[in-house]
Amino acid sequence: MTPPHLPTSDRTALVLTGGGARAAYQVGVLKAAAEVLPKRAHNPFSIITGTSAGAINAVALGASANNFRLAVKKVEYLWSNLSVDQVYRAGYRDLLRSVFRLLVSLFHRGTGVRAPLSLLDTAPLAALLEGAIDFSGLERRLRGGYLDAIGVTASSYSSGESVTFYQSDIEGSALQPWQRARRRGVPTQLSVEHLLASSAIPTILPATRIGNSYYGDGALRQVSPISPALHLGAQRVMVVGVSGNPDRPPEVHHESHSPSLAKMVGHVFNSAFIDALENDMDHLTRINELVGMVQNEAPYADTGALRLVDFLCINPSIEIDQLVSRHIGSLPRAMRTVLNITGATPQGGGTSLASYLLFEGGFCRDLIACGYHDAMEQREMLEQFFQPHSAVSF
């Protein structure tokens, strides 16, 4: 099926990475993209893939792919008016109940009784997604050709694989399930369960059962965040990250004490949510350079499976952790107590952990504004990217 917005020879993908509340940054970038495009433009991406909270953004966009600007406005409204109680239960009683269940699990070989173990209960998030995302609309957009494919990545706790669940209306051999080392693609009908699984930060949010297996956050063991989009046929890729600019050297601080628990956990989360994307972008850049050299020297040479992939990558121009201290006070008191105890505060050096859990409107609006500013700073690159057959690498 030929999408009404792109020629089949120019399949453009949007890759939205994970990072809990940090994913609000992506909305600002998409808002800028919507302003660059004509007012009533259809979705400019024939393929959309998402991981963790980025998967929620991906499916929300896909469900309204017939009007890209309207789709972005819907997602912006959702994030701008978000509050913690819409995502997880964070009262003292809720947290004590979770701790009690963790203790009880010690007498059941470390497994949960009747429900998966986690610090936080995401029943409110399930209800929010059921009401906010029109999955039947997603199917209509795919059937109508506004979108070729959409993928949501989660991590299987049973096999250790990075599994991309994808939905498409394309028939034939164009989109076949794939199997690679520790990663595979599975065709399916996407649902709330896939979004909950993809965004289930380990130990913090509960694993979700899909079929016969439990799944957790898609960023876990995802060595190549761009790979699902390429398997789904992407020839050009726009990637929106959630970490600070990787080209800027990190600041080195003198530490007078050992790292807090929250700082160590945040470090682990960063390695899952951030490092894989940066490595993948480096890998893609090197492949493009190699293919470009071969084509320059021997234009008709066969490069096999290697091919040029034009891409545009937009990352935050600031360290998102810097915004946390401004908004951490908006969290429920019980949650602030937990963060203080574990050192997830500016004083404890563990603000990275807090940034993943700060699902509050003020924090999200600041991230949206940052994403919009960063994308508009690259407006020329953005406009060039949306020109058919343009070559952009950033």
Coordinates of C-alpha atoms in Angstrom, one line a residue:
M1 CA 0.0 0.0 0.0
T2 CA 1.3 3.4 -1.0
P3 CA 1.1 6.0 1.8
P4 CA -0.6 9.3 0.7
H5 CA 2.3 11.4 2.1
L6 CA 5.5 9.7 0.9
P7 CA 6.7 8.0 -2.3
T8 CA 7.5 4.3 -1.7
S9 CA 11.2 5.0 -2.7
D10 CA 11.6 7.4 0.3
R11 CA 10.5 5.6 3.4
T12 CA 11.2 7.8 6.4
A13 CA 11.1 6.6 9.9
L14 CA 10.8 8.3 13.3
V15 CA 12.6 6.6 16.2
L16 CA 11.6 7.7 19.7
T17 CA 13.8 6.4 22.5
G18 CA 12.9 5.7 26.1
G19 CA 13.5 7.4 29.4
G20 CA 10.4 7.7 31.5
A21 CA 9.2 11.3 32.0
R22 CA 12.2 12.5 29.8
A23 CA 10.1 11.4 26.8
A24 CA 8.2 14.7 27.1
Y25 CA 11.2 16.3 25.3
Q26 CA 10.3 14.4 22.2
V27 CA 6.9 16.2 22.1
G28 CA 8.7 19.6 21.8
V29 CA 10.8 18.3 18.8
L30 CA 7.6 16.9 17.1
K31 CA 5.9 20.2 17.8
A32 CA 8.6 22.0 15.9
A33 CA 8.4 19.5 13.1
A34 CA 4.7 20.0 12.8
E35 CA 5.2 23.8 12.4
V36 CA 7.8 23.3 9.7
L37 CA 5.4 21.1 7.7
P38 CA 2.3 22.4 5.9
K39 CA -0.6 23.1 8.3
R40 CA -2.8 20.1 7.4
A41 CA 0.0 17.8 6.4
H42 CA -0.4 14.0 6.9
N43 CA 2.1 12.2 9.1
P44 CA 5.5 12.6 7.4
F45 CA 6.8 9.3 8.8
S46 CA 5.8 6.0 7.0
I47 CA 7.4 4.1 9.9
I48 CA 7.4 4.9 13.6
T49 CA 9.2 2.9 16.3
G50 CA 9.3 3.6 20.0
T51 CA 10.8 2.3 23.2
S52 CA 9.7 2.8 26.8
A53 CA 7.8 6.0 27.1
G54 CA 8.8 6.8 23.5
A55 CA 6.5 3.9 22.5
I56 CA 3.6 5.7 24.0
N57 CA 4.4 8.8 21.9
A58 CA 4.8 6.6 18.9
V59 CA 1.5 4.9 19.1
A60 CA -0.3 8.1 20.0
L61 CA 1.1 9.7 16.8
G62 CA 0.2 6.8 14.7
A63 CA -3.4 6.8 15.9
S64 CA -3.9 10.3 14.4
A65 CA -1.5 10.0 11.5
N66 CA -4.0 11.6 9.1
N67 CA -3.3 15.0 10.7
F68 CA 0.2 15.3 12.0
R69 CA -0.2 18.7 13.6
L70 CA -3.4 17.6 15.4
A71 CA -1.7 14.4 16.5
V72 CA 1.2 16.3 18.1
K73 CA -1.2 18.7 19.8
K74 CA -3.0 15.7 21.4
V75 CA 0.3 14.3 22.7
E76 CA 1.4 17.7 23.9
Y77 CA -1.9 18.2 25.8
L78 CA -1.4 14.8 27.5
W79 CA 2.1 15.5 28.7
S80 CA 1.5 19.1 29.6
N81 CA -1.4 18.2 31.9
L82 CA 0.2 15.0 33.3
S83 CA 0.4 14.3 37.1
V84 CA 2.0 11.5 39.0
D85 CA -1.3 10.1 40.1
Q86 CA -2.2 9.5 36.5
V87 CA 0.9 7.3 36.0
Y88 CA 1.4 5.5 39.3
R89 CA 0.1 5.3 42.9
A90 CA 2.5 7.1 45.2
G91 CA 0.8 7.5 48.5
Y92 CA 2.5 6.3 51.8
R93 CA 0.0 3.4 52.0
D94 CA 0.7 2.4 48.4
L95 CA 4.5 2.4 48.8
L96 CA 4.3 0.5 52.1
R97 CA 2.1 -2.1 50.5
S98 CA 4.7 -2.5 47.7
V99 CA 7.5 -2.8 50.2
F100 CA 5.5 -5.4 52.1
R101 CA 4.9 -7.4 48.9
L102 CA 8.6 -7.3 48.2
L103 CA 9.3 -8.7 51.7
V104 CA 6.7 -11.4 51.3
S105 CA 8.3 -12.4 48.0
L106 CA 11.3 -13.5 49.9
F107 CA 9.2 -16.5 51.2
H108 CA 8.1 -17.3 47.6
R109 CA 11.5 -17.6 45.9
G110 CA 11.6 -13.9 45.2
T111 CA 8.5 -13.9 43.0
G112 CA 5.4 -11.8 43.4
V113 CA 2.1 -13.3 44.7
R114 CA -0.8 -12.7 42.3
A115 CA 0.9 -9.7 40.7
P116 CA 4.4 -8.8 39.4
L117 CA 6.8 -7.2 41.9
S118 CA 7.6 -3.5 41.6
L119 CA 7.9 -0.4 43.8
L120 CA 5.1 1.4 42.1
D121 CA 1.6 0.4 40.9
T122 CA 0.9 1.6 37.3
A123 CA -2.8 0.8 37.3
P124 CA -3.5 4.5 36.7
L125 CA -1.3 4.5 33.6
A126 CA -3.2 1.6 32.1
A127 CA -6.5 3.5 32.6
L128 CA -4.9 6.7 31.1
L129 CA -3.7 5.0 28.0
E130 CA -7.0 3.2 27.5
G131 CA -8.7 6.5 27.4
A132 CA -6.1 8.6 25.6
I133 CA -5.0 6.3 22.7
D134 CA -7.4 5.1 20.0
F135 CA -6.1 1.7 19.0
S136 CA -8.9 1.2 16.4
G137 CA -7.8 4.6 15.0
L138 CA -4.3 3.2 14.6
E139 CA -5.6 0.3 12.6
R140 CA -7.6 2.7 10.4
R141 CA -4.5 4.8 9.7
L142 CA -2.5 1.8 8.8
R143 CA -5.3 0.5 6.5
G144 CA -5.7 3.9 5.0
G145 CA -2.0 4.2 4.1
Y146 CA -1.1 7.1 6.3
L147 CA 1.4 4.8 8.0
D148 CA 3.2 1.7 6.8
A149 CA 4.3 0.2 10.1
I150 CA 4.6 1.0 13.8
G151 CA 6.8 -0.9 16.2
V152 CA 7.0 -1.1 20.0
T153 CA 10.0 -2.7 21.6
A154 CA 10.0 -4.5 24.9
S155 CA 12.5 -6.8 26.7
S156 CA 11.6 -10.4 27.3
Y157 CA 12.4 -11.6 30.8
S158 CA 12.2 -15.2 29.8
S159 CA 14.4 -15.2 26.7
G160 CA 16.5 -12.0 27.3
E161 CA 15.7 -10.9 23.8
S162 CA 14.8 -7.4 22.7
V163 CA 11.4 -7.9 21.0
T164 CA 9.8 -5.4 18.6
F165 CA 6.1 -5.9 18.3
Y166 CA 5.0 -4.3 15.1
Q167 CA 1.7 -3.7 13.4
S168 CA 1.3 -3.1 9.6
D169 CA -1.3 -3.4 6.9
I170 CA 1.3 -4.1 4.2
E171 CA 1.0 -7.6 2.6
G172 CA 3.6 -9.7 1.0
S173 CA 7.3 -10.1 1.7
A174 CA 8.0 -6.4 2.4
L175 CA 7.7 -6.8 6.1
Q176 CA 8.7 -10.2 7.4
P177 CA 9.4 -11.2 11.1
W178 CA 13.1 -11.0 11.8
Q179 CA 15.5 -12.9 14.1
R180 CA 18.9 -11.7 15.0
A181 CA 21.2 -12.2 17.9
R182 CA 19.2 -11.3 21.0
R183 CA 16.5 -9.3 19.0
R184 CA 13.5 -10.2 16.9
G185 CA 10.4 -8.7 15.3
V186 CA 7.0 -10.1 15.9
P187 CA 3.9 -9.0 14.0
T188 CA 0.9 -8.4 16.2
Q189 CA -2.1 -6.1 17.0
L190 CA -0.7 -3.5 19.3
S191 CA -2.5 -2.8 22.6
V192 CA -2.2 -1.1 26.0
E193 CA -0.3 -4.2 27.3
H194 CA 2.5 -3.6 24.7
L195 CA 2.9 0.0 25.9
L196 CA 2.9 -1.0 29.6
A197 CA 5.5 -3.7 28.9
S198 CA 7.7 -1.4 26.9
S199 CA 7.7 1.3 29.6
A200 CA 8.1 -0.9 32.6
I201 CA 11.3 0.4 34.2
P202 CA 12.8 -2.7 36.0
T203 CA 12.1 -2.9 39.8
I204 CA 10.3 0.5 39.7
L205 CA 7.3 -0.4 37.4
P206 CA 5.7 -3.9 37.1
A207 CA 6.5 -6.3 34.3
T208 CA 3.6 -7.0 31.9
R209 CA 2.5 -10.4 30.6
I210 CA 2.1 -10.7 26.8
G211 CA 1.3 -14.2 25.7
N212 CA 3.3 -16.7 27.8
S213 CA 6.1 -14.3 28.8
Y214 CA 6.7 -11.3 31.0
Y215 CA 8.2 -8.2 29.4
G216 CA 10.0 -5.1 30.8
D217 CA 11.3 -1.8 29.6
G218 CA 12.3 -1.9 25.9
A219 CA 15.6 -0.1 26.6
L220 CA 16.9 -3.1 28.5
R221 CA 19.4 -5.0 26.3
Q222 CA 18.4 -3.0 23.2
V223 CA 21.8 -2.8 21.6
S224 CA 20.5 -1.1 18.5
P225 CA 17.5 1.3 18.9
I226 CA 17.5 2.2 15.2
S227 CA 17.5 -1.4 14.0
P228 CA 13.7 -2.0 14.2
A229 CA 13.0 0.9 11.9
L230 CA 15.6 -0.4 9.4
H231 CA 14.0 -3.9 9.6
L232 CA 10.7 -2.3 8.9
G233 CA 12.1 -0.8 5.7
A234 CA 13.3 2.7 6.6
Q235 CA 15.7 4.4 4.2
R236 CA 15.8 7.7 6.2
V237 CA 15.6 8.1 9.9
M238 CA 14.8 10.9 12.3
V239 CA 15.9 10.0 15.9
V240 CA 14.9 12.0 19.0
G241 CA 17.0 11.2 22.0
V242 CA 16.4 12.1 25.7
S243 CA 20.0 12.6 26.9
G244 CA 22.2 15.7 26.8
N245 CA 24.3 16.4 23.8
P246 CA 26.7 13.5 23.5
D247 CA 29.3 15.7 21.7
R248 CA 29.7 18.0 24.7
P249 CA 32.3 16.8 27.2
P250 CA 30.8 15.9 30.6
E251 CA 31.5 18.0 33.6
V252 CA 33.8 16.4 36.2
H253 CA 32.9 17.2 39.8
H254 CA 35.0 16.6 42.9
E255 CA 33.1 14.0 45.1
S256 CA 33.5 14.1 48.8
H257 CA 31.5 10.9 49.5
S258 CA 30.6 7.6 47.8
P259 CA 27.7 7.6 45.3
S260 CA 24.2 7.4 46.8
L261 CA 21.9 4.4 46.0
A262 CA 19.8 6.6 43.6
K263 CA 23.0 7.8 41.8
M264 CA 24.1 4.3 41.2
V265 CA 20.6 3.2 40.0
G266 CA 20.4 6.3 37.8
H267 CA 23.8 5.4 36.3
V268 CA 22.5 1.9 35.4
F269 CA 19.3 3.4 33.9
N270 CA 21.4 5.9 31.9
S271 CA 23.4 3.0 30.5
A272 CA 20.2 1.4 29.2
F273 CA 18.3 4.4 28.0
I274 CA 21.1 6.6 26.7
D275 CA 24.4 4.7 25.9
A276 CA 22.8 2.3 23.4
L277 CA 21.5 5.1 21.2
E278 CA 24.8 7.0 21.2
N279 CA 26.7 3.8 20.2
D280 CA 24.1 3.1 17.5
M281 CA 24.4 6.5 16.0
D282 CA 28.2 6.2 15.9
H283 CA 27.8 2.8 14.2
L284 CA 25.4 4.2 11.6
T285 CA 27.8 7.1 10.9
R286 CA 30.7 4.7 10.3
I287 CA 28.6 2.5 8.0
N288 CA 27.5 5.6 6.0
E289 CA 31.2 6.7 5.7
L290 CA 32.2 3.2 4.6
V291 CA 29.4 2.9 2.0
G292 CA 30.1 6.4 0.8
M293 CA 33.8 5.6 0.3
V294 CA 33.0 2.4 -1.7
Q295 CA 30.5 4.2 -3.9
N296 CA 32.9 7.0 -4.6
E297 CA 35.7 4.6 -5.6
A298 CA 33.5 2.1 -7.4
P299 CA 30.0 3.5 -8.1
Y300 CA 28.7 0.1 -9.3
A301 CA 30.2 -2.0 -6.6
D302 CA 27.8 -4.3 -4.6
T303 CA 27.9 -3.3 -0.9
G304 CA 25.7 -6.3 0.0
A305 CA 23.4 -5.6 2.9
L306 CA 25.2 -2.3 3.7
R307 CA 23.4 0.8 2.5
L308 CA 23.4 4.6 3.1
V309 CA 20.8 5.7 5.7
D310 CA 20.3 9.4 5.8
F311 CA 19.5 10.5 9.4
L312 CA 18.8 13.4 11.6
C313 CA 19.3 13.1 15.3
I314 CA 18.1 15.7 17.8
N315 CA 19.2 15.5 21.5
P316 CA 18.6 17.9 24.4
S317 CA 21.0 20.8 24.4
I318 CA 20.9 20.8 28.2
E319 CA 21.4 18.2 30.9
I320 CA 17.9 17.2 31.8
D321 CA 19.0 16.5 35.3
Q322 CA 19.5 20.2 35.8
L323 CA 15.7 20.7 35.5
V324 CA 14.9 18.2 38.2
S325 CA 15.7 20.4 41.2
R326 CA 13.3 23.0 40.0
H327 CA 10.4 20.5 39.9
I328 CA 11.1 17.7 42.4
G329 CA 9.0 19.5 45.0
S330 CA 5.9 18.9 42.9
L331 CA 6.0 15.1 43.6
P332 CA 3.7 13.6 46.2
R333 CA 5.2 13.7 49.7
A334 CA 5.6 10.0 50.0
M335 CA 7.5 9.9 46.7
R336 CA 9.8 12.8 47.9
T337 CA 10.5 10.8 51.1
V338 CA 11.6 7.8 49.1
L339 CA 13.8 9.9 46.8
N340 CA 15.4 11.7 49.8
I341 CA 16.1 8.4 51.5
T342 CA 17.8 7.0 48.4
G343 CA 19.6 10.2 47.5
A344 CA 17.6 11.0 44.3
T345 CA 18.1 14.7 45.0
P346 CA 20.5 17.4 43.9
Q347 CA 22.3 17.0 47.2
G348 CA 22.5 13.2 46.9
G349 CA 23.6 13.4 43.3
G350 CA 20.9 11.0 42.1
T351 CA 18.7 13.4 40.1
S352 CA 19.0 11.1 37.0
L353 CA 16.7 8.6 38.8
A354 CA 14.2 11.3 39.8
S355 CA 14.1 12.5 36.2
Y356 CA 12.6 9.2 35.0
L357 CA 9.8 9.4 37.5
L358 CA 8.9 13.1 37.4
F359 CA 5.6 12.8 35.6
E360 CA 4.4 16.3 36.5
G361 CA 3.1 18.9 34.2
G362 CA 5.6 21.6 35.0
F363 CA 8.6 19.4 34.4
C364 CA 7.1 18.0 31.2
R365 CA 6.3 21.5 29.9
D366 CA 9.8 22.6 30.5
L367 CA 11.1 19.5 28.6
I368 CA 8.6 20.2 25.7
A369 CA 9.9 23.8 25.5
C370 CA 13.5 22.6 25.5
G371 CA 12.7 20.1 22.7
Y372 CA 10.9 22.8 20.6
H373 CA 13.8 25.2 21.1
D374 CA 16.4 22.6 20.1
A375 CA 14.5 21.6 17.0
M376 CA 13.9 25.2 15.9
E377 CA 17.7 25.9 16.4
Q378 CA 18.1 23.2 13.6
R379 CA 15.2 24.4 11.5
E380 CA 17.2 24.4 8.3
M381 CA 18.3 20.8 8.9
L382 CA 14.7 19.9 9.8
E383 CA 13.2 21.5 6.6
Q384 CA 15.9 19.8 4.5
F385 CA 15.1 16.4 6.1
F386 CA 11.5 16.6 5.1
Q387 CA 12.4 17.4 1.4
P388 CA 11.9 14.2 -0.6
H389 CA 15.2 12.5 -1.6
S390 CA 17.3 14.9 0.5
A391 CA 20.5 13.7 2.1
V392 CA 20.9 14.8 5.7
S393 CA 23.3 13.4 8.3
F394 CA 23.6 15.2 11.6

